[in-house]
Amino acid sequence: MKSKKFITALTTAVSVLSLSAMGISAYADDINIPYTASSKALTTSDDTNEVRLNLCNTWGGSNIEDIATKTSVSEKIVVNFTVEGLGTTSTKTNSDGTTEDLCAYLIGSVGMNSAWNPNENGNASVKLNGDGDYTATWNLNDDSETIDSLILQSNIKIDEDKTLATSGIKIKVNYISTVGEGSTASTTATATDTSTTTETTSATTTTADNATTTTTTVNVTENSAPASSIPATPAPIANAPAPTGDSGIGTALTAMALAGVSVIAMKKKNK
């Protein structure tokens, strides 16, 4: 048996993309610091008569410990508060006729951290645009196991003919927080992309007497099947054609069988 013509056009494109990404991130949550408001915490500074709220101040006979001195803080201290009594006022006029923006900021002594003026050692001031809610943040240089003194200071000045009570100015704390211990979170994402390709392989073998012609047609179709659905061992191929003696055809059929494709063999006898 002599092979005169062997044409093979087989293109199988099966693209299975599986992305499995495990992301592990460590982050720290903000946690609230226990706070209990006392009636005498809102006061004014002795030297400037400007409004302040003692959060933890046991110095000078103040005896305010609305935050416990034995409080651990890390990275920052955040105080969210509400101001009332300003109306829409956002500036003040000094005795020399100059004006400045109303603001508030945290001062005190927290472990190795110390700040007594605005925008000093991480205690950024926040502008007060009249009544409303605001947040003051003190970014700490060092963590601390204690709070020696913590005050929410403002530059709101009480008129000389008024007291704090008659001025109508009020500052109320909504929450106080710091950074807690770290935690972990993980996410997994998987994406699959498959392509579909159908091709035909044709092989023709003719005997010496031109009596018998065998045509083998192979249809290869992949329809978005994930890699996990392809069996490890291919199933037997039904009605597979007998070897023709051509090593090229035998090799092609063996490769297709191992790939798990279906072969439909049709034999026709010429008259």
Backbone as numpy.savetxt, mean C-alpha at the origin, in Angstrom:
# Nx Ny Nz CAx CAy CAz Cx Cy Cz
9.21 -48.60 -49.36 8.36 -47.41 -49.36 9.25 -46.18 -49.36
9.01 -45.32 -50.28 9.85 -44.15 -50.45 9.03 -42.89 -50.24
9.54 -42.00 -49.47 8.83 -40.74 -49.22 9.26 -39.73 -50.26
8.28 -39.17 -50.99 8.58 -38.19 -52.02 8.30 -36.76 -51.55
7.36 -36.63 -50.64 6.99 -35.26 -50.25 6.65 -35.21 -48.77
7.27 -34.30 -48.06 6.98 -34.15 -46.62 6.92 -32.67 -46.29
5.73 -32.20 -45.99 5.53 -30.78 -45.69 5.00 -30.67 -44.27
5.66 -29.95 -43.46 5.23 -29.76 -42.08 5.13 -28.27 -41.77
3.96 -27.87 -41.31 3.78 -26.47 -40.88 3.09 -26.51 -39.54
3.85 -26.55 -38.51 3.28 -26.69 -37.17 3.74 -25.53 -36.31
2.79 -24.73 -35.88 3.11 -23.62 -34.98 2.16 -23.69 -33.80
2.70 -23.96 -32.69 1.88 -24.03 -31.48 2.34 -22.95 -30.53
1.43 -22.02 -30.26 1.79 -20.92 -29.36 0.90 -21.00 -28.14
1.47 -21.44 -27.11 0.74 -21.50 -25.85 1.51 -20.66 -24.85
0.93 -19.55 -24.52 1.62 -18.64 -23.60 0.88 -18.62 -22.29
1.53 -19.09 -21.30 0.94 -19.08 -19.97 1.84 -18.26 -19.09
1.30 -17.16 -18.66 2.07 -16.26 -17.79 1.49 -16.33 -16.40
2.30 -16.77 -15.50 1.86 -16.85 -14.11 2.77 -16.01 -13.26
2.20 -14.96 -12.72 2.98 -14.07 -11.86 2.50 -14.26 -10.44
3.39 -14.70 -9.64 3.05 -14.85 -8.24 3.95 -13.94 -7.45
3.37 -12.88 -6.92 4.18 -11.88 -6.21 3.78 -11.87 -4.75
4.71 -12.15 -3.94 4.49 -12.10 -2.50 5.16 -10.85 -1.96
4.33 -9.89 -1.53 4.89 -8.67 -1.00 4.77 -8.64 0.51
5.84 -8.41 1.15 5.84 -8.34 2.60 6.30 -6.95 3.01
5.44 -6.26 3.69 5.78 -4.90 4.09 5.65 -4.75 5.60
6.56 -4.03 6.15 6.52 -3.76 7.58 6.20 -2.29 7.78
5.23 -2.03 8.59 4.85 -0.65 8.83 4.42 -0.50 10.28
4.39 0.73 10.74 3.99 1.00 12.11 2.71 1.81 12.11
1.79 1.45 12.98 0.50 2.13 13.06 0.55 3.26 14.09
-0.22 4.31 13.80 -0.42 5.35 14.81 -1.36 4.82 15.88
-1.02 5.06 17.12 -1.87 4.61 18.23 -2.22 5.81 19.11
-3.40 5.78 19.66 -3.85 6.87 20.52 -3.17 6.81 21.88
-2.87 7.99 22.39 -2.34 8.11 23.74 -3.50 8.43 24.67
-3.67 7.66 25.74 -4.77 7.94 26.68 -4.72 9.38 27.18
-5.88 10.05 27.12 -5.96 11.46 27.51 -7.28 11.71 28.23
-7.18 12.41 29.35 -8.37 12.79 30.12 -8.29 14.29 30.40
-9.25 15.03 29.86 -9.23 16.49 29.99 -9.60 16.91 31.41
-8.85 17.86 31.94 -9.16 18.42 33.26 -9.59 19.87 33.11
-10.33 20.36 34.06 -10.95 21.68 33.95 -9.95 22.84 33.97
-8.78 22.61 34.57 -7.81 23.70 34.70 -6.67 23.63 33.69
-6.81 22.74 32.68 -5.72 22.57 31.72 -5.59 23.77 30.78
-6.72 24.40 30.44 -6.67 25.58 29.56 -6.32 26.81 30.38
-5.26 27.49 29.99 -4.78 28.64 30.74 -4.04 29.59 29.80
-3.32 30.51 30.37 -2.49 31.42 29.57 -1.07 31.41 30.12
-0.13 31.72 29.26 1.27 31.80 29.70 1.45 33.05 30.56
2.30 32.95 31.55 2.48 34.04 32.50 3.10 35.29 31.86
4.04 35.07 30.94 4.79 36.21 30.42 4.10 36.93 29.25
3.38 36.17 28.41 2.79 36.79 27.22 1.27 36.82 27.24
0.67 36.16 28.22 -0.79 36.11 28.31 -1.42 35.48 27.06
-0.71 34.52 26.47 -1.21 33.82 25.30 -1.81 32.47 25.72
-2.84 32.05 25.01 -3.60 30.86 25.40 -2.77 29.60 25.16
-2.80 28.71 26.14 -2.15 27.40 26.03 -3.01 26.34 26.70
-2.79 25.10 26.29 -3.49 23.96 26.89 -2.44 23.01 27.42
-2.38 22.86 28.76 -1.45 21.92 29.38 -1.95 20.49 29.18
-1.13 19.67 28.56 -1.46 18.26 28.38 -0.81 17.41 29.46
0.45 17.73 29.74 1.17 17.11 30.84 2.16 18.14 31.36
1.85 18.73 32.50 2.70 19.79 33.03 2.61 19.81 34.55
3.58 19.18 35.16 3.62 19.13 36.63 4.63 20.13 37.18
5.16 20.99 36.32 6.14 21.97 36.76 5.44 23.26 37.20
6.09 23.96 38.10 5.58 25.27 38.52 4.24 25.23 39.20
3.90 24.10 39.77 2.64 24.01 40.51 1.42 23.82 39.63
1.61 23.58 38.34 0.44 23.40 37.45 -0.32 22.12 37.78
0.43 21.05 38.04 -0.17 19.78 38.47 -1.20 19.25 37.47
-0.85 19.35 36.18 -1.72 18.82 35.13 -1.06 17.58 34.54
-1.76 16.47 34.64 -1.26 15.22 34.09 -2.40 14.53 33.34
-2.95 15.25 32.33 -4.01 14.67 31.51 -3.47 13.58 30.60
-2.18 13.61 30.35 -1.43 12.49 29.78 -0.48 12.01 30.87
-0.41 10.72 31.10 0.47 10.19 32.13 1.93 10.44 31.76
2.72 10.80 32.76 4.15 11.03 32.50 4.84 9.75 32.04
4.36 8.61 32.51 4.94 7.33 32.09 4.23 6.86 30.81
4.44 7.60 29.75 3.86 7.29 28.44 4.98 7.16 27.42
5.00 6.04 26.71 6.02 5.82 25.68 5.59 6.49 24.38
6.51 7.19 23.76 6.24 7.83 22.47 7.38 7.49 21.50
7.03 7.41 20.22 8.00 7.05 19.19 7.76 7.86 17.93
8.83 8.40 17.41 8.85 9.12 16.12 8.14 10.47 16.14
6.93 10.53 16.68 6.20 11.80 16.66 5.10 11.80 17.71
4.65 13.02 18.02 3.46 13.21 18.84 2.50 14.07 18.02
1.28 13.61 17.88 0.28 14.31 17.09 -0.89 14.68 17.99
-1.30 15.95 17.92 -2.45 16.41 18.70 -3.46 17.03 17.74
-4.64 16.43 17.68 -5.74 16.98 16.89 -6.68 17.70 17.85
-7.01 18.97 17.53 -7.77 19.78 18.48 -8.75 20.69 17.75
-9.69 21.22 18.51 -10.69 22.14 17.99 -10.57 23.48 18.69
-10.60 24.55 17.91 -10.55 25.91 18.45 -11.90 26.57 18.29
-12.38 27.20 19.35 -13.63 27.96 19.32 -13.41 29.35 19.90
-14.22 30.29 19.45 -14.16 31.65 20.00 -13.41 32.64 19.13
-12.78 32.16 18.07 -12.08 33.06 17.16 -12.99 33.63 16.07
-14.06 32.93 15.80 -14.88 33.32 14.67 -14.13 33.08 13.38
-13.99 34.12 12.55 -13.23 34.01 11.31 -11.86 34.67 11.40
-11.49 35.09 12.60 -10.21 35.77 12.78 -9.04 34.80 12.60
-8.06 35.20 11.79 -6.89 34.36 11.54 -5.58 35.10 11.77
-5.66 36.38 12.14 -4.45 37.17 12.43 -4.66 37.96 13.71
-3.57 38.48 14.23 -3.65 39.35 15.39 -2.76 40.57 15.18
-3.10 41.65 15.85 -2.33 42.88 15.74 -1.52 43.09 17.01
-0.23 43.24 16.84 0.67 43.45 17.98 0.62 44.90 18.45
1.24 45.15 19.60 1.24 46.50 20.18 1.98 47.51 19.31
2.91 47.04 18.50 3.65 47.96 17.63 2.96 48.17 16.28
1.77 47.63 16.14 1.02 47.82 14.91 1.24 46.75 13.86
2.19 45.85 14.05 2.42 44.76 13.09 1.38 43.66 13.31
1.19 42.86 12.27 0.26 41.73 12.36 1.00 40.42 12.12
0.42 39.36 12.63 0.99 38.03 12.42 -0.13 37.00 12.39
0.15 35.91 11.73 -0.84 34.84 11.64 -1.01 34.16 12.99
-2.25 33.80 13.30 -2.49 33.00 14.50 -2.02 31.58 14.25
-1.42 30.97 15.25 -0.88 29.62 15.08 -0.88 28.89 16.42
-0.60 27.59 16.35 -0.46 26.76 17.54 0.64 25.75 17.28
1.28 25.26 18.35 2.38 24.32 18.22 2.61 23.63 19.56
3.32 22.53 19.54 3.61 21.76 20.75 4.97 22.18 21.31
5.02 22.34 22.61 6.28 22.63 23.30 6.40 21.72 24.51
7.61 21.64 25.05 7.80 20.85 26.27 9.10 20.09 26.25
9.15 19.09 27.12 10.33 18.26 27.28 9.88 16.80 27.30
10.34 16.05 26.30 9.96 14.64 26.17 11.23 13.82 26.03
11.68 13.25 27.13 12.94 12.50 27.09 14.09 13.41 26.68
14.77 13.07 25.60 15.87 13.87 25.09 15.40 14.98 24.16
14.10 15.05 23.89 13.54 16.06 22.99 13.10 17.28 23.78
13.44 18.44 23.27 13.08 19.68 23.95 12.78 20.76 22.92
11.66 21.49 23.10 11.30 22.60 22.22 10.43 23.58 23.00
10.77 24.86 22.91 10.03 25.88 23.64 9.61 27.05 22.75
9.93 26.95 21.49 9.54 27.96 20.51 8.96 27.28 19.28
8.16 27.98 18.48 7.58 27.34 17.29 8.66 26.97 16.28
8.42 25.89 15.56 9.33 25.42 14.52 10.75 25.20 15.04
10.81 24.54 16.19 12.09 24.26 16.84 12.19 22.77 17.13
13.22 22.12 16.58 13.44 20.69 16.84 12.25 19.82 16.46
11.65 20.15 15.31 10.59 19.28 14.78 9.17 19.63 15.16
8.94 20.69 15.96 7.57 21.01 16.38 6.96 22.07 15.45
6.54 21.65 14.27 6.02 22.58 13.27 4.74 23.25 13.77
4.62 24.55 13.50 3.42 25.29 13.89 2.34 25.10 12.84
1.08 25.18 13.26 -0.05 25.07 12.36 -0.83 26.39 12.38
-1.14 26.93 11.22 -1.84 28.20 11.12 -3.31 28.03 11.50
-3.83 28.96 12.26 -5.22 28.93 12.70 -6.03 29.91 11.84
-6.94 29.36 11.06 -7.79 30.18 10.20 -9.19 30.33 10.81
-9.24 30.83 12.04 -10.53 30.96 12.72 -10.92 29.67 13.40
-12.18 29.56 13.74 -12.68 28.35 14.41 -12.55 27.14 13.49
-12.25 25.99 14.11 -12.14 24.77 13.32 -11.25 23.73 13.97
-11.05 22.64 13.25 -10.21 21.54 13.72 -8.82 21.65 13.11
-7.81 21.36 13.92 -6.42 21.50 13.48 -5.59 20.34 14.04
-4.41 20.16 13.46 -3.50 19.12 13.92 -2.10 19.69 14.08
-1.54 19.54 15.27 -0.16 19.96 15.55 0.69 18.70 15.69
1.86 18.70 15.05 2.75 17.53 15.06 4.14 17.91 15.54
4.66 17.09 16.43 6.03 17.25 16.89 6.79 16.01 16.45
7.67 16.15 15.46 8.50 15.04 15.00 9.72 14.92 15.91
9.78 13.81 16.62 10.80 13.63 17.65 12.13 13.14 17.07
13.20 13.63 17.64 14.52 13.14 17.27 14.85 11.82 17.94
14.27 11.60 19.13 14.53 10.39 19.89 13.23 9.88 20.50
13.11 8.55 20.56 11.98 7.94 21.25 12.15 8.15 22.76
11.03 8.06 23.46 11.09 8.29 24.91 10.09 7.39 25.63
10.45 7.00 26.84 9.56 6.20 27.68 8.71 7.07 28.59
8.99 8.37 28.61 8.26 9.29 29.49 7.98 10.61 28.78
6.98 11.32 29.30 6.69 12.68 28.87 6.82 13.57 30.10
7.85 14.38 30.13 8.08 15.24 31.30 7.17 16.47 31.27
6.99 17.02 30.06 6.12 18.19 29.93 5.67 18.29 28.48
4.37 18.51 28.27 3.83 18.65 26.92 2.69 19.67 26.95
2.83 20.72 26.14 1.87 21.83 26.14 1.50 22.18 24.71
0.22 22.38 24.46 -0.24 22.91 23.18 -0.31 24.42 23.33
0.67 25.10 22.76 0.80 26.54 22.91 0.26 27.26 21.66
-0.39 28.40 21.87 -0.84 29.23 20.76 -0.33 30.65 20.96
-0.48 31.47 19.92 -0.16 32.90 20.08 -1.42 33.75 20.15
-2.53 33.08 20.51 -3.78 33.81 20.72 -3.65 34.60 22.02
-3.74 35.88 21.92 -3.55 36.73 23.10 -4.88 37.26 23.60
-5.08 37.15 24.92 -6.30 37.65 25.53 -6.17 39.16 25.75
-7.21 39.88 25.38 -7.20 41.33 25.60 -7.06 41.64 27.08
-6.40 42.75 27.37 -6.13 43.10 28.77 -7.39 43.33 29.58
-8.46 43.71 28.94 -9.69 43.97 29.67 -10.57 42.72 29.80
-10.01 41.54 29.38 -10.78 40.30 29.46 -9.98 39.21 30.16
-10.72 38.25 30.65 -10.10 37.04 31.19 -10.29 35.92 30.17
-9.64 34.80 30.44 -9.80 33.66 29.52 -11.26 33.22 29.46
-11.93 33.26 30.59 -13.33 32.83 30.64 -14.24 33.77 29.85
-13.98 35.06 29.95 -14.84 36.03 29.26 -14.45 36.23 27.79
-13.29 35.73 27.41 -12.85 35.89 26.01 -13.59 34.96 25.06
-14.10 33.87 25.60 -14.81 32.89 24.76 -13.89 31.92 24.03
-12.58 32.05 24.23 -11.63 31.16 23.54 -11.61 29.80 24.23
-11.75 28.75 23.43 -11.70 27.38 23.94 -10.86 26.52 23.01
-10.10 25.63 23.61 -9.33 24.63 22.85 -9.64 23.26 23.43
-10.14 22.39 22.58 -10.52 21.04 23.02 -9.74 20.00 22.23
-9.16 19.04 22.93 -8.41 17.96 22.29 -9.36 16.89 21.78
-9.17 16.49 20.51 -9.96 15.39 19.94 -9.25 14.06 20.09
-7.95 14.06 19.84 -7.16 12.86 20.10 -5.68 13.23 20.10
-4.89 12.38 20.76 -3.43 12.51 20.78 -2.87 11.15 20.40
-1.89 11.13 19.51 -1.36 9.84 19.04 0.15 9.88 18.89
0.71 8.69 18.78 2.13 8.51 18.49 2.25 7.28 17.60
3.46 6.84 17.33 3.68 5.68 16.48 3.85 4.45 17.33
3.08 3.40 17.01 3.15 2.17 17.78 4.14 1.19 17.20
4.04 -0.04 17.62 4.96 -1.07 17.15 4.60 -1.47 15.73
5.61 -2.01 15.00 5.41 -2.39 13.61 4.59 -3.65 13.47
3.98 -3.81 12.30 3.23 -5.02 11.96 3.56 -5.37 10.51
3.10 -6.55 10.07 3.41 -6.99 8.72 2.14 -7.31 7.97
2.22 -7.18 6.64 1.09 -7.52 5.78 1.65 -8.10 4.49
0.96 -9.10 3.93 1.44 -9.71 2.70 0.30 -9.82 1.70
0.64 -9.70 0.44 -0.35 -9.82 -0.62 0.21 -10.72 -1.70
-0.69 -11.50 -2.37 -0.29 -12.38 -3.45 -1.13 -12.07 -4.66
-0.49 -11.87 -5.81 -1.21 -11.58 -7.04 -0.79 -12.57 -8.10
-1.77 -13.15 -8.82 -1.48 -14.10 -9.87 -2.19 -13.68 -11.14
-1.48 -13.65 -12.26 -2.07 -13.29 -13.53 -1.76 -14.37 -14.54
-2.75 -14.75 -15.37 -2.57 -15.76 -16.38 -2.97 -15.21 -17.73
-2.12 -15.41 -18.73 -2.40 -14.92 -20.07 -2.17 -16.06 -21.03
-3.19 -16.45 -21.78 -3.03 -17.54 -22.73 -3.42 -17.06 -24.11
-2.78 -17.65 -25.14 -3.11 -17.32 -26.52 -3.58 -18.58 -27.21
-4.37 -18.42 -28.26 -4.95 -19.55 -28.98 -4.40 -19.59 -30.39
-3.87 -20.74 -30.78 -3.33 -20.90 -32.12 -3.75 -22.26 -32.67
-4.24 -22.27 -33.89 -4.62 -23.52 -34.53 -3.83 -23.67 -35.83
-3.12 -24.77 -35.99 -2.33 -25.00 -37.18 -2.57 -26.42 -37.70
-2.22 -26.64 -38.92 -2.42 -27.95 -39.55 -1.09 -28.47 -40.06
-0.81 -29.72 -39.76 0.38 -30.39 -40.28 -0.06 -31.47 -41.27
0.52 -31.48 -42.45 0.13 -32.45 -43.47 1.35 -33.21 -43.95
1.24 -34.52 -44.01 2.33 -35.37 -44.52 1.76 -36.37 -45.50
2.35 -36.51 -46.65 1.85 -37.43 -47.69 2.95 -38.42 -48.05
2.58 -39.69 -48.02 3.52 -40.76 -48.37 2.91 -41.63 -49.46
3.63 -41.92 -50.48 3.12 -42.71 -51.62 3.97 -43.96 -51.78
3.30 -45.10 -51.94 4.02 -46.36 -52.15 4.60 -46.39 -53.54
5.40 -47.43 -53.78 6.08 -47.53 -55.07 5.11 -47.65 -56.23
3.95 -48.33 -55.99 2.99 -48.53 -57.07 1.90 -47.48 -57.06
2.11 -46.44 -56.29 1.13 -45.34 -56.22 -0.28 -45.84 -55.87
-0.33 -46.93 -55.08 -1.64 -47.51 -54.77 -2.25 -46.92 -53.52
-1.41 -46.52 -52.58 -1.97 -46.07 -51.30 -1.35 -44.72 -50.91
-2.20 -43.81 -50.50 -1.73 -42.50 -50.03 -2.26 -42.28 -48.61
-1.40 -41.93 -47.72 -1.81 -41.69 -46.32 -1.63 -40.21 -45.99
-2.66 -39.59 -45.56 -2.61 -38.17 -45.20 -2.89 -38.01 -43.72
-2.02 -37.36 -43.02 -2.18 -37.14 -41.58 -2.41 -35.66 -41.32
-3.49 -35.34 -40.68 -3.82 -33.93 -40.37 -3.82 -33.74 -38.87
-3.07 -32.77 -38.40 -2.96 -32.50 -36.97 -3.53 -31.13 -36.68
-4.51 -31.05 -35.84 -5.09 -29.78 -35.41 -4.64 -29.50 -33.99
-3.99 -28.39 -33.80 -3.49 -28.00 -32.47 -4.25 -26.78 -32.02
-4.95 -26.88 -30.94 -5.76 -25.75 -30.45 -5.55 -25.60 -28.96
-5.18 -24.41 -28.53 -5.04 -24.10 -27.11 -6.03 -23.00 -26.78
-6.90 -23.23 -25.86 -7.92 -22.25 -25.50 -7.79 -21.82 -24.06
-6.89 -20.88 -23.83 -6.76 -20.24 -22.52 -6.70 -21.23 -21.39
-5.98 -22.31 -21.55 -5.87 -23.29 -20.48 -4.66 -22.98 -19.64
-4.83 -22.85 -18.33 -3.67 -22.60 -17.47 -2.74 -23.79 -17.45
-1.50 -23.54 -17.10 -0.49 -24.59 -17.12 -0.86 -25.74 -16.21
-1.56 -25.45 -15.13 -1.88 -26.50 -14.16 -2.85 -27.52 -14.71
-3.62 -27.18 -15.83 -4.61 -28.11 -16.34 -4.02 -29.09 -17.35
-2.75 -28.91 -17.78 -2.12 -29.82 -18.73 -1.65 -31.05 -17.97
-2.13 -32.25 -18.34 -1.74 -33.45 -17.58 -0.26 -33.72 -17.68
0.28 -34.28 -16.60 1.71 -34.58 -16.57 2.04 -35.67 -17.58
1.11 -36.68 -17.75 1.32 -37.77 -18.70 0.21 -37.73 -19.74
0.53 -37.54 -21.02 -0.52 -37.42 -22.04 -1.29 -38.72 -22.18
-2.58 -38.58 -22.52 -3.42 -39.75 -22.71 -3.06 -40.43 -24.03
-3.35 -41.73 -24.17 -3.06 -42.44 -25.43 -3.82 -41.80 -26.58
-3.21 -41.77 -27.75 -3.83 -41.16 -28.92 -4.58 -42.24 -29.68
-5.87 -42.02 -29.87 -6.69 -43.01 -30.56 -6.45 -42.94 -32.06
-6.47 -44.11 -32.70 -6.36 -44.20 -34.15 -5.11 -43.53 -34.70
-4.02 -43.63 -33.99 -2.77 -43.04 -34.49 -2.30 -43.82 -35.69
-1.81 -43.16 -36.74 -1.34 -43.88 -37.95 -0.10 -44.69 -37.67
0.03 -45.79 -38.40 1.21 -46.65 -38.26 2.42 -45.94 -38.82
3.61 -46.27 -38.33 4.83 -45.63 -38.83 4.97 -45.84 -40.33
5.42 -44.81 -41.03 5.54 -44.86 -42.48 6.95 -45.18 -42.93
7.86 -45.24 -41.94 9.24 -45.47 -42.31 10.01 -44.18 -42.45
9.34 -43.07 -42.42 10.01 -41.76 -42.51 10.29 -41.27 -41.11
11.55 -41.11 -40.79 11.93 -40.74 -39.43 11.41 -39.37 -39.07
11.30 -38.48 -40.07 10.81 -37.12 -39.77 9.39 -37.14 -39.28
8.56 -37.93 -39.92 7.15 -38.01 -39.50 7.05 -38.63 -38.13
7.81 -39.72 -37.90 7.77 -40.36 -36.58 8.18 -39.43 -35.48
9.21 -38.64 -35.73 9.68 -37.69 -34.71 8.63 -36.64 -34.43
8.00 -36.14 -35.50 6.97 -35.10 -35.33 5.80 -35.62 -34.53
5.35 -36.84 -34.85 4.20 -37.40 -34.14 4.54 -37.66 -32.68
5.75 -38.14 -32.42 6.16 -38.38 -31.03 6.17 -37.09 -30.23
6.68 -36.01 -30.83 6.73 -34.72 -30.14 5.34 -34.21 -29.85
4.43 -34.39 -30.83 3.06 -33.92 -30.62 2.35 -34.73 -29.54
2.63 -36.03 -29.49 2.02 -36.87 -28.45 2.47 -36.43 -27.09
3.74 -36.13 -26.95 4.28 -35.69 -25.66 3.71 -34.34 -25.27
3.36 -33.51 -26.22 2.79 -32.19 -25.92 1.35 -32.29 -25.54
0.74 -33.43 -25.69 -0.64 -33.59 -25.27 -1.63 -33.10 -26.29
-1.29 -33.08 -27.59 -2.21 -32.59 -28.62 -2.97 -33.76 -29.19
-4.05 -33.46 -29.83 -4.89 -34.50 -30.42 -4.54 -34.69 -31.89
-4.43 -35.91 -32.32 -4.12 -36.22 -33.72 -5.28 -36.98 -34.33
-5.78 -36.44 -35.39 -6.86 -37.12 -36.11 -6.27 -37.66 -37.41
-6.25 -38.94 -37.56 -5.65 -39.56 -38.74 -6.75 -40.05 -39.67
-6.62 -39.67 -40.84 -7.58 -40.10 -41.85 -6.84 -40.82 -42.99
-7.32 -41.97 -43.31 -6.70 -42.73 -44.41 -7.69 -42.84 -45.58
-7.17 -42.51 -46.67 -7.98 -42.61 -47.88 -7.24 -43.47 -48.92
-7.98 -44.26 -49.59 -7.39 -45.13 -50.61 -7.83 -44.65 -51.99
-6.83 -44.32 -52.80 -7.14 -43.86 -54.17 -7.58 -45.03 -55.06
-8.51 -44.72 -55.80 -8.97 -45.73 -56.75 -8.34 -45.48 -58.11
